[in-house]
Tab-separated table of C-alpha atoms in Angstrom:
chain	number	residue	atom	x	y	z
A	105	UNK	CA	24.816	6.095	18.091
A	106	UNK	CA	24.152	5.201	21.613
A	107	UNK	CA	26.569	5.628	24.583
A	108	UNK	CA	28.070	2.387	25.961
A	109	UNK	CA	26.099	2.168	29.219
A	110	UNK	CA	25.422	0.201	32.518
A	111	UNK	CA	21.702	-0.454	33.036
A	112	UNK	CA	20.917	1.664	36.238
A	113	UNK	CA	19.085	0.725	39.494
A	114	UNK	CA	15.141	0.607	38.154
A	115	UNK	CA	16.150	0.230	34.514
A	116	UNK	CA	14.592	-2.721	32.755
A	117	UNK	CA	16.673	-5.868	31.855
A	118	UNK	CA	19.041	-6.617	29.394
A	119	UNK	CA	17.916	-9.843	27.949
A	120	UNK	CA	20.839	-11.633	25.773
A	121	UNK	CA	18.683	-12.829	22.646
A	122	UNK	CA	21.030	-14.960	21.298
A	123	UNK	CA	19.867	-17.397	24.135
A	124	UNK	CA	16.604	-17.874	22.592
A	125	UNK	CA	18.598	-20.162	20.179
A	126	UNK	CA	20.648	-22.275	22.308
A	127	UNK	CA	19.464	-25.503	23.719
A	128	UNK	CA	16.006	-25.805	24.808
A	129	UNK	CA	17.271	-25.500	28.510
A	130	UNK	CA	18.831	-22.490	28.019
A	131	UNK	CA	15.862	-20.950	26.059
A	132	UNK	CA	13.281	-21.607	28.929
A	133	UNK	CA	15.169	-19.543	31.340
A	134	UNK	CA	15.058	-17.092	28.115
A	135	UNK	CA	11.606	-17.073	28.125
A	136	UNK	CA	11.363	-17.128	31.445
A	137	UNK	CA	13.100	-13.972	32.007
A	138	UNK	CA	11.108	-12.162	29.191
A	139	UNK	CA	7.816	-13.010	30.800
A	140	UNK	CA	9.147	-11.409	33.985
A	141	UNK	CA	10.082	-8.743	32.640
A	142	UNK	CA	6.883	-8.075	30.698
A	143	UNK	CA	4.509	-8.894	34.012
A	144	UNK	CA	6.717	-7.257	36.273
A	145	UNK	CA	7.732	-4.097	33.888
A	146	UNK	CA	6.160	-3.911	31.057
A	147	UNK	CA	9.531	-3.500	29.300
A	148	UNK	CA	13.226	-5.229	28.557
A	149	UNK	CA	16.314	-4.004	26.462
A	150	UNK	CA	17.605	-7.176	24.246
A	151	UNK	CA	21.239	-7.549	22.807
A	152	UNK	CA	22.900	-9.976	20.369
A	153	UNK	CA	19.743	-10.140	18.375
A	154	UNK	CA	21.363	-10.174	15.533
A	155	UNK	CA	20.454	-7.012	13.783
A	156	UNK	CA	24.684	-5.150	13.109
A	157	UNK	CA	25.826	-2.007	14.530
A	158	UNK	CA	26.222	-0.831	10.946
A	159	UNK	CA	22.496	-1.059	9.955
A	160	UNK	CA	21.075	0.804	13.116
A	161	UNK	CA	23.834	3.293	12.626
A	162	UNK	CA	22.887	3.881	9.046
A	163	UNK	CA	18.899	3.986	10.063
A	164	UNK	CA	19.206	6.732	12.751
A	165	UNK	CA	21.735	8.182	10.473
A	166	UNK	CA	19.218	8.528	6.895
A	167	UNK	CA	16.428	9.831	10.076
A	168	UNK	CA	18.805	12.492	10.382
A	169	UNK	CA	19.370	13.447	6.906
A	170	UNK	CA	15.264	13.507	6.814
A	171	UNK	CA	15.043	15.530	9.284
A	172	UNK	CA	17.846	18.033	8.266
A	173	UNK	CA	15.907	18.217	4.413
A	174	UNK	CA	14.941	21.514	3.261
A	175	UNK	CA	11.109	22.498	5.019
A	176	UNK	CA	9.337	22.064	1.270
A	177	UNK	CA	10.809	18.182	1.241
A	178	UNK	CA	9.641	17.312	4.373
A	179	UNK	CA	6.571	19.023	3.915
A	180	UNK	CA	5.880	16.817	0.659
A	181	UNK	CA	4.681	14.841	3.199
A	182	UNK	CA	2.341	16.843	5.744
A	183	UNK	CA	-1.313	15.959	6.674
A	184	UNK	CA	-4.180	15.860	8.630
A	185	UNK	CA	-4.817	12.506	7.872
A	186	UNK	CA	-3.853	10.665	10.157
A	187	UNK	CA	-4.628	7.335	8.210
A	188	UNK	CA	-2.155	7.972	5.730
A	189	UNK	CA	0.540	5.648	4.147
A	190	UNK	CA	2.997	8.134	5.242
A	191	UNK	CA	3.217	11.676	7.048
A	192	UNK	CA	5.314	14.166	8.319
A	193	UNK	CA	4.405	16.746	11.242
A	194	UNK	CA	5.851	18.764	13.776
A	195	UNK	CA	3.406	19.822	16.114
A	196	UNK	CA	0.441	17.970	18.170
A	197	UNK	CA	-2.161	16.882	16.377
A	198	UNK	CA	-2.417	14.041	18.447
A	199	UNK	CA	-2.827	15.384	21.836
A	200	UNK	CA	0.850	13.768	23.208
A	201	UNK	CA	3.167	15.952	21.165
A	202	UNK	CA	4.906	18.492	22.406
A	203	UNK	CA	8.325	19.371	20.906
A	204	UNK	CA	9.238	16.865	17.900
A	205	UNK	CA	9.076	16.616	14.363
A	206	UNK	CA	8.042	13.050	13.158
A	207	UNK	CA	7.675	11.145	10.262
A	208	UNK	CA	5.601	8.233	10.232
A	209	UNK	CA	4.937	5.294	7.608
A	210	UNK	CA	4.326	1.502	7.155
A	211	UNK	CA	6.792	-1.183	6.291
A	212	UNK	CA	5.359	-4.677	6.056
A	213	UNK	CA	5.413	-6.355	3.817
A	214	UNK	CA	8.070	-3.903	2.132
A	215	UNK	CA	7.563	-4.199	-0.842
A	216	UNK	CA	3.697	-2.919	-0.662
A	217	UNK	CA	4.779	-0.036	1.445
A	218	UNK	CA	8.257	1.245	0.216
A	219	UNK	CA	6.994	3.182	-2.933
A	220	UNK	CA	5.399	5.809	-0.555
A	221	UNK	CA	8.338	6.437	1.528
A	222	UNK	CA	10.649	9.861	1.112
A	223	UNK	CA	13.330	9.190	-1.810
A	224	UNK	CA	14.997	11.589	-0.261
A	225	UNK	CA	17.292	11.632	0.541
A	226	UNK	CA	18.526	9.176	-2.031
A	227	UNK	CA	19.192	6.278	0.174
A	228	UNK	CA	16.576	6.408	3.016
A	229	UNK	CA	14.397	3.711	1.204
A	230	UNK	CA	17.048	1.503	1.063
A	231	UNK	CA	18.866	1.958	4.937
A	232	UNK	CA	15.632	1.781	6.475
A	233	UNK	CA	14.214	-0.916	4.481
A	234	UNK	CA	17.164	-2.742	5.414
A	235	UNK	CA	16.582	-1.820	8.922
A	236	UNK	CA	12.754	-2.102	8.527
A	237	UNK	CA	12.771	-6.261	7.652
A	238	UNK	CA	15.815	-6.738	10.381
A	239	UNK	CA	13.616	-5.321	12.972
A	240	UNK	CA	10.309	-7.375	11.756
A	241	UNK	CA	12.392	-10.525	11.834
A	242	UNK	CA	13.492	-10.014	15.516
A	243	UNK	CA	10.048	-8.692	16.780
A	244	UNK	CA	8.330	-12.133	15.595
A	245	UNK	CA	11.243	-14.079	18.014
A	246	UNK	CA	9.872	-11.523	20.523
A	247	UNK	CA	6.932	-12.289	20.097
A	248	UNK	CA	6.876	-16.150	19.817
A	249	UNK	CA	8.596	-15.877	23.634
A	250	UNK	CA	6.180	-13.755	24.983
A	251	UNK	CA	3.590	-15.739	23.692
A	252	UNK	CA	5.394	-18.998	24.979
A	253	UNK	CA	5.654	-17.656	28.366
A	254	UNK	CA	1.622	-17.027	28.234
A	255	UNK	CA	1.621	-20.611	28.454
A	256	UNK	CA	-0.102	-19.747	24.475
A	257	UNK	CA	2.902	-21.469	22.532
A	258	UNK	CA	5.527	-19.693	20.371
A	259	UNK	CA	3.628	-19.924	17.367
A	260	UNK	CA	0.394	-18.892	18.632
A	261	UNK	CA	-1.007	-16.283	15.675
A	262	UNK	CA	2.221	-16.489	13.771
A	263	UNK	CA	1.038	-16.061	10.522
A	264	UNK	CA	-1.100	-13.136	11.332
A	265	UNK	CA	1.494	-11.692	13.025
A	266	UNK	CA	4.061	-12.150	9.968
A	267	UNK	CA	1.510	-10.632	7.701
A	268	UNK	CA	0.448	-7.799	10.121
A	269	UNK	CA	1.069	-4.326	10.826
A	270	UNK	CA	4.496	-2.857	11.188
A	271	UNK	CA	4.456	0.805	12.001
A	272	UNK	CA	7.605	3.179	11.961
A	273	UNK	CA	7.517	6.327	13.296
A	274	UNK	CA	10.638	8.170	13.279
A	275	UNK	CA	11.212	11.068	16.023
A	276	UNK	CA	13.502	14.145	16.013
A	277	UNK	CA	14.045	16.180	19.616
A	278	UNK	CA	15.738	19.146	19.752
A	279	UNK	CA	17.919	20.038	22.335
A	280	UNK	CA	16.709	21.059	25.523
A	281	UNK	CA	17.188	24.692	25.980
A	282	UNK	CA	16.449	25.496	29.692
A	283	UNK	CA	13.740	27.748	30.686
A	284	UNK	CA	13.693	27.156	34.486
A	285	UNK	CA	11.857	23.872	34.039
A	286	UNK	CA	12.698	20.745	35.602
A	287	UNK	CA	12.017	19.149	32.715
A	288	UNK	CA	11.531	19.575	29.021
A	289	UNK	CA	8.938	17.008	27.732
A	290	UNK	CA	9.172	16.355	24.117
A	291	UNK	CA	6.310	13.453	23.795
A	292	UNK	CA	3.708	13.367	26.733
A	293	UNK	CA	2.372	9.925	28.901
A	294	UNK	CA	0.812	7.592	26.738
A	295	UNK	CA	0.740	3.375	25.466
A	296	UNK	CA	1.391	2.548	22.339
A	297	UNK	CA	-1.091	0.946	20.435
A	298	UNK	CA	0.494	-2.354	18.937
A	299	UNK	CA	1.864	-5.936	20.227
A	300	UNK	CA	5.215	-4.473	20.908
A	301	UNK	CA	7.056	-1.305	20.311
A	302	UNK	CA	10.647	-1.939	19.469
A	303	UNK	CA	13.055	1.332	20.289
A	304	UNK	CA	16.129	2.269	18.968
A	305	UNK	CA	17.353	5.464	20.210
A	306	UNK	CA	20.419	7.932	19.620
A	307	UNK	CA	20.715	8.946	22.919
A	308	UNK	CA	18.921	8.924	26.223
A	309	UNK	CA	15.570	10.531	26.280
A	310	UNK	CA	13.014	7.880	26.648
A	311	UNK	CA	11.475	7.576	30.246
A	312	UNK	CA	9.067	4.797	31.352
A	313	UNK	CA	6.706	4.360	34.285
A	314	UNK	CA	6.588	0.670	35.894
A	315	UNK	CA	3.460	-1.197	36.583
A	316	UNK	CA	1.773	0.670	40.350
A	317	UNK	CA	4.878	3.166	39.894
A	318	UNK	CA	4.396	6.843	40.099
A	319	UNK	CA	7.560	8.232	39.579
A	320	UNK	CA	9.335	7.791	36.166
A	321	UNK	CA	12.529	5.474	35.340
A	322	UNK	CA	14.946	7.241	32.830
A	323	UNK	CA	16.260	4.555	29.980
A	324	UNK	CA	19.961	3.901	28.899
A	325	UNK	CA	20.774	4.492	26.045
A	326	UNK	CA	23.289	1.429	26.246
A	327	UNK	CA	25.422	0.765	22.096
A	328	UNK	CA	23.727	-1.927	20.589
A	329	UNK	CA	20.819	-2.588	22.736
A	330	UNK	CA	16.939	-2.560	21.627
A	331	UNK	CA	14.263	-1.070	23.901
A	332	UNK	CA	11.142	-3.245	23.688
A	333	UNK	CA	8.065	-2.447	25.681
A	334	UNK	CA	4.338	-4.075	26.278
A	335	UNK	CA	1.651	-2.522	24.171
A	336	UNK	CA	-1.981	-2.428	24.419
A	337	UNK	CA	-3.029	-5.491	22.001
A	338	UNK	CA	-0.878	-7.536	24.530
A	339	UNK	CA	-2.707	-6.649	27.477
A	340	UNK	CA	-5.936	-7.579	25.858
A	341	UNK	CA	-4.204	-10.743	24.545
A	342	UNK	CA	-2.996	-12.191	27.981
A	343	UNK	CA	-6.675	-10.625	29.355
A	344	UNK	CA	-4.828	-8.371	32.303
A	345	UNK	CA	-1.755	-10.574	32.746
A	346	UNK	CA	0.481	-7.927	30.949
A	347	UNK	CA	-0.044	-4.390	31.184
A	348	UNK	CA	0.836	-2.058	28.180
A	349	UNK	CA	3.470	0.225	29.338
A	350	UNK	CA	2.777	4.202	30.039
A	351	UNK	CA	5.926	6.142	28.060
A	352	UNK	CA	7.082	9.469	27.583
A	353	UNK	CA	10.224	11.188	25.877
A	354	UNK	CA	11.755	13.951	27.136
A	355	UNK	CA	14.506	16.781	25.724
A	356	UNK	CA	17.947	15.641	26.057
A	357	UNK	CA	20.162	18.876	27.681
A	358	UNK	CA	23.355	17.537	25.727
A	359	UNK	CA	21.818	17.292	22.308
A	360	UNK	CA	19.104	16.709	19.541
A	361	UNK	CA	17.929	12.924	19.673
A	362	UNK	CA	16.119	10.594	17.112
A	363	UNK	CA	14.327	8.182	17.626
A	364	UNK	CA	13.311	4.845	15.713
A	365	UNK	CA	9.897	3.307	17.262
A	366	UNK	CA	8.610	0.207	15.699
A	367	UNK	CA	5.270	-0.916	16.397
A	368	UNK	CA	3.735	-4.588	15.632
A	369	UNK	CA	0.133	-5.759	15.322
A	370	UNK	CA	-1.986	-7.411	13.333
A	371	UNK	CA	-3.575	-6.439	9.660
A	372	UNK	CA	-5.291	-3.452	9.968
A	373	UNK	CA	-9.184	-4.618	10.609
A	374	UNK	CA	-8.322	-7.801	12.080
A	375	UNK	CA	-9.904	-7.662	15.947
A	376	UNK	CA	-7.455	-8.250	19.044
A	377	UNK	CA	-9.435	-10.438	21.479
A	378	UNK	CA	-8.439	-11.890	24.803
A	379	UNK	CA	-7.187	-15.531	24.203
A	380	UNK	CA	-10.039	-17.889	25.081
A	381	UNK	CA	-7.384	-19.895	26.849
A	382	UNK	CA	-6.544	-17.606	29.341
A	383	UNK	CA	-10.797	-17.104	30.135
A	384	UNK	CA	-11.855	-19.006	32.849
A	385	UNK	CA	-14.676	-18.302	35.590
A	386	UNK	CA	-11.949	-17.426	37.556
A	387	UNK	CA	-10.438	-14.676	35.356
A	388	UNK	CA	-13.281	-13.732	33.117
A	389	UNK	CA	-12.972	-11.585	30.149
A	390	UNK	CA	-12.019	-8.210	30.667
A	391	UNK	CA	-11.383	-6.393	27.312
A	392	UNK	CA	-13.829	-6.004	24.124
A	393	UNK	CA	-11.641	-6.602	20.823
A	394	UNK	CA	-10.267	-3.828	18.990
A	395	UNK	CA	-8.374	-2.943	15.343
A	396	UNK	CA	-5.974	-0.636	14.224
A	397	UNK	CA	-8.287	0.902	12.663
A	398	UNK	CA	-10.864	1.194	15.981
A	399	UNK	CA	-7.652	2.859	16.974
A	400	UNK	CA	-7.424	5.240	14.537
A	401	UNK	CA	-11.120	5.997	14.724
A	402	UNK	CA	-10.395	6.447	18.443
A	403	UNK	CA	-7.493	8.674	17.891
A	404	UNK	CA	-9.789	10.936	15.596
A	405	UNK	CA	-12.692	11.227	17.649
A	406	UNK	CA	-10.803	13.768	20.465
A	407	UNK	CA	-12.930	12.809	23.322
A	408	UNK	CA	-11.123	10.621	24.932
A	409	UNK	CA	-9.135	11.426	28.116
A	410	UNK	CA	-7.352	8.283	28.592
A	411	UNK	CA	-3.631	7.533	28.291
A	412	UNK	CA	-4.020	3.711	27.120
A	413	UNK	CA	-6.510	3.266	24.624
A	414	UNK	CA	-6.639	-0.102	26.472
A	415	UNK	CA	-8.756	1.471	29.272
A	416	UNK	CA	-11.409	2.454	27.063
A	417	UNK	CA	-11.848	-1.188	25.978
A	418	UNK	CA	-12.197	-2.462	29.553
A	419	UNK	CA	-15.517	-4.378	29.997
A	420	UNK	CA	-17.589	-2.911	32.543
A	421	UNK	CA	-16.250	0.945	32.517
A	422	UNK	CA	-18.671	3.280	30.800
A	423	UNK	CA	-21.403	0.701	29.297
């Protein structure tokens, strides 16, 4: 499990979630520092959200067990299909990865998406289904914040969002062996695709680069805390206001690292538009809608040469 850290000069916020249930005073300045955050950064780190030490510890520890399987287990699991309930590769297939092995697979509702995932080893479906609902319950208070401090309302979308996309993609690095380098990237520049990506990492690794930044801002790994950064359907959402956040992970010289990355949307054809309240003559439109599965379609295509998929949806740029 994570280090017990101090956030460092440039690091994101530490948001204390538990204040999003206090009086409505207190839960303003909540939301108030959330939508900062996301404008300003593009990212935040929350703690007391509820979710135990015990239940990350046991998800990042049944990751590890995957990982450590026999090669014909884990490659029970190996495709080219990308649009698969569940898959397992180690190499770059998707133009970002460098050195990791991944396995990634859906989660809500559970119950429609658990009888694909690994049964072994023998408790992995039920650590990181555990994990899998904790983590969907705190990204819909996420997201009812963000949405609040759009000026949208908390429940904005709710129910699409309860019934949409979760995506988990589980990440092994190895240990950075140096080769005269200055650094060893594991996962290249790049958005992710969703709402909101919530991170939970085993050590430090993950490396962010701030809205009209060009230099990148390594992340604590602080005990407890939950990365959480912008993605692109929120950009398109708040039509500019947010911008989804350009990420990268990179070897850790002290030891292997795993990652947790879970990303929220909505159903898989339903379209992510720009909120007609936040269109005015003054800020017109400035995204076309998009799916998860335009995404996909995107990601197969292999002519793109953007980082965001976001920019390809900008109204305006290549029509």
């Amino acid at each position: 499990m994570a280090s017990q850290l101090q956030p460092q000069r440039g690091s994101p916020p530490v948001i204390n979630f538990g204040r999003l249930s206090k009086d409505q005073a207190t839960r303003v300045l909540a939301v108030q520092d959330i939508a900062r955050a996301c404008r300003d950064q593009g990212c935040f780190q929350v703690v007391n959200h509820g979710i135990s030490m015990s239940v990350m510890k046991e998800a990042l520890e049944v990751a590890l067990e995957f990982f450590a399987l026999p090669k014909e287990h884990k490659e029970k699991f190996a495709s080219l299909d990308i649009q698969q309930p569940i898959r397992y590769d180690t190499s770059s297939r998707d133009g970002i990865s460098v050195a990791r092995s991944f396995l990634k697979h859906y989660a809500n509702p559970l119950e429609d998406w658990v009888q694909f995932w690994p049964v072994d080893p023998p408790a992995y479906r039920k650590k990181m289904g555990v994990y899998a609902v904790e983590i969907q319950r705190v990204s819909m208070q996420i997201m009812e914040a963000i949405l609040q401090g759009l000026g949208l309302g908390p429940s904005y979308m709710q129910e699409k969002l309860e019934n949409g996309v979760q995506f988990l993609a589980l990440n092994k690095y190895p240990q950075f062996a140096h080769r005269g380098d200055d650094v060893d990237v594991g996962l290249g520049s790049h958005s992710d695709y969703g709402f909101i990506t919530i991170l939970l990492q085993s050590s430090t690794g993950l490396e962010v680069m701030h809205h009209d930044d060009v230099t990148w801002t390594a992340i604590p790994a602080i005990s407890g805390a939950l990365h959480v950064h912008v993605g692109d359907n929120l950009e398109v959402l708040s039509n500019g206001q947010l911008k989804s956040l350009v990420h990268r992970a990179i070897l850790n010289p002290d030891e292997p690292r795993i990652s947790i990355s879970s990303i929220h949307g909505l159903s898989m054809d339903e379209k992510v538009r720009c909120a007609k309240e936040l269109i005015s003559e003054q800020h017109p439109e400035m995204y076309r809608g998009s799916s998860f599965q335009d995404f996909l379609d995107f990601l197969l295509s292999n002519t793109n040469s953007y980082k965001r998929f976001v920019e390809s949806l900008k109204i305006g740029r290549d029509e």
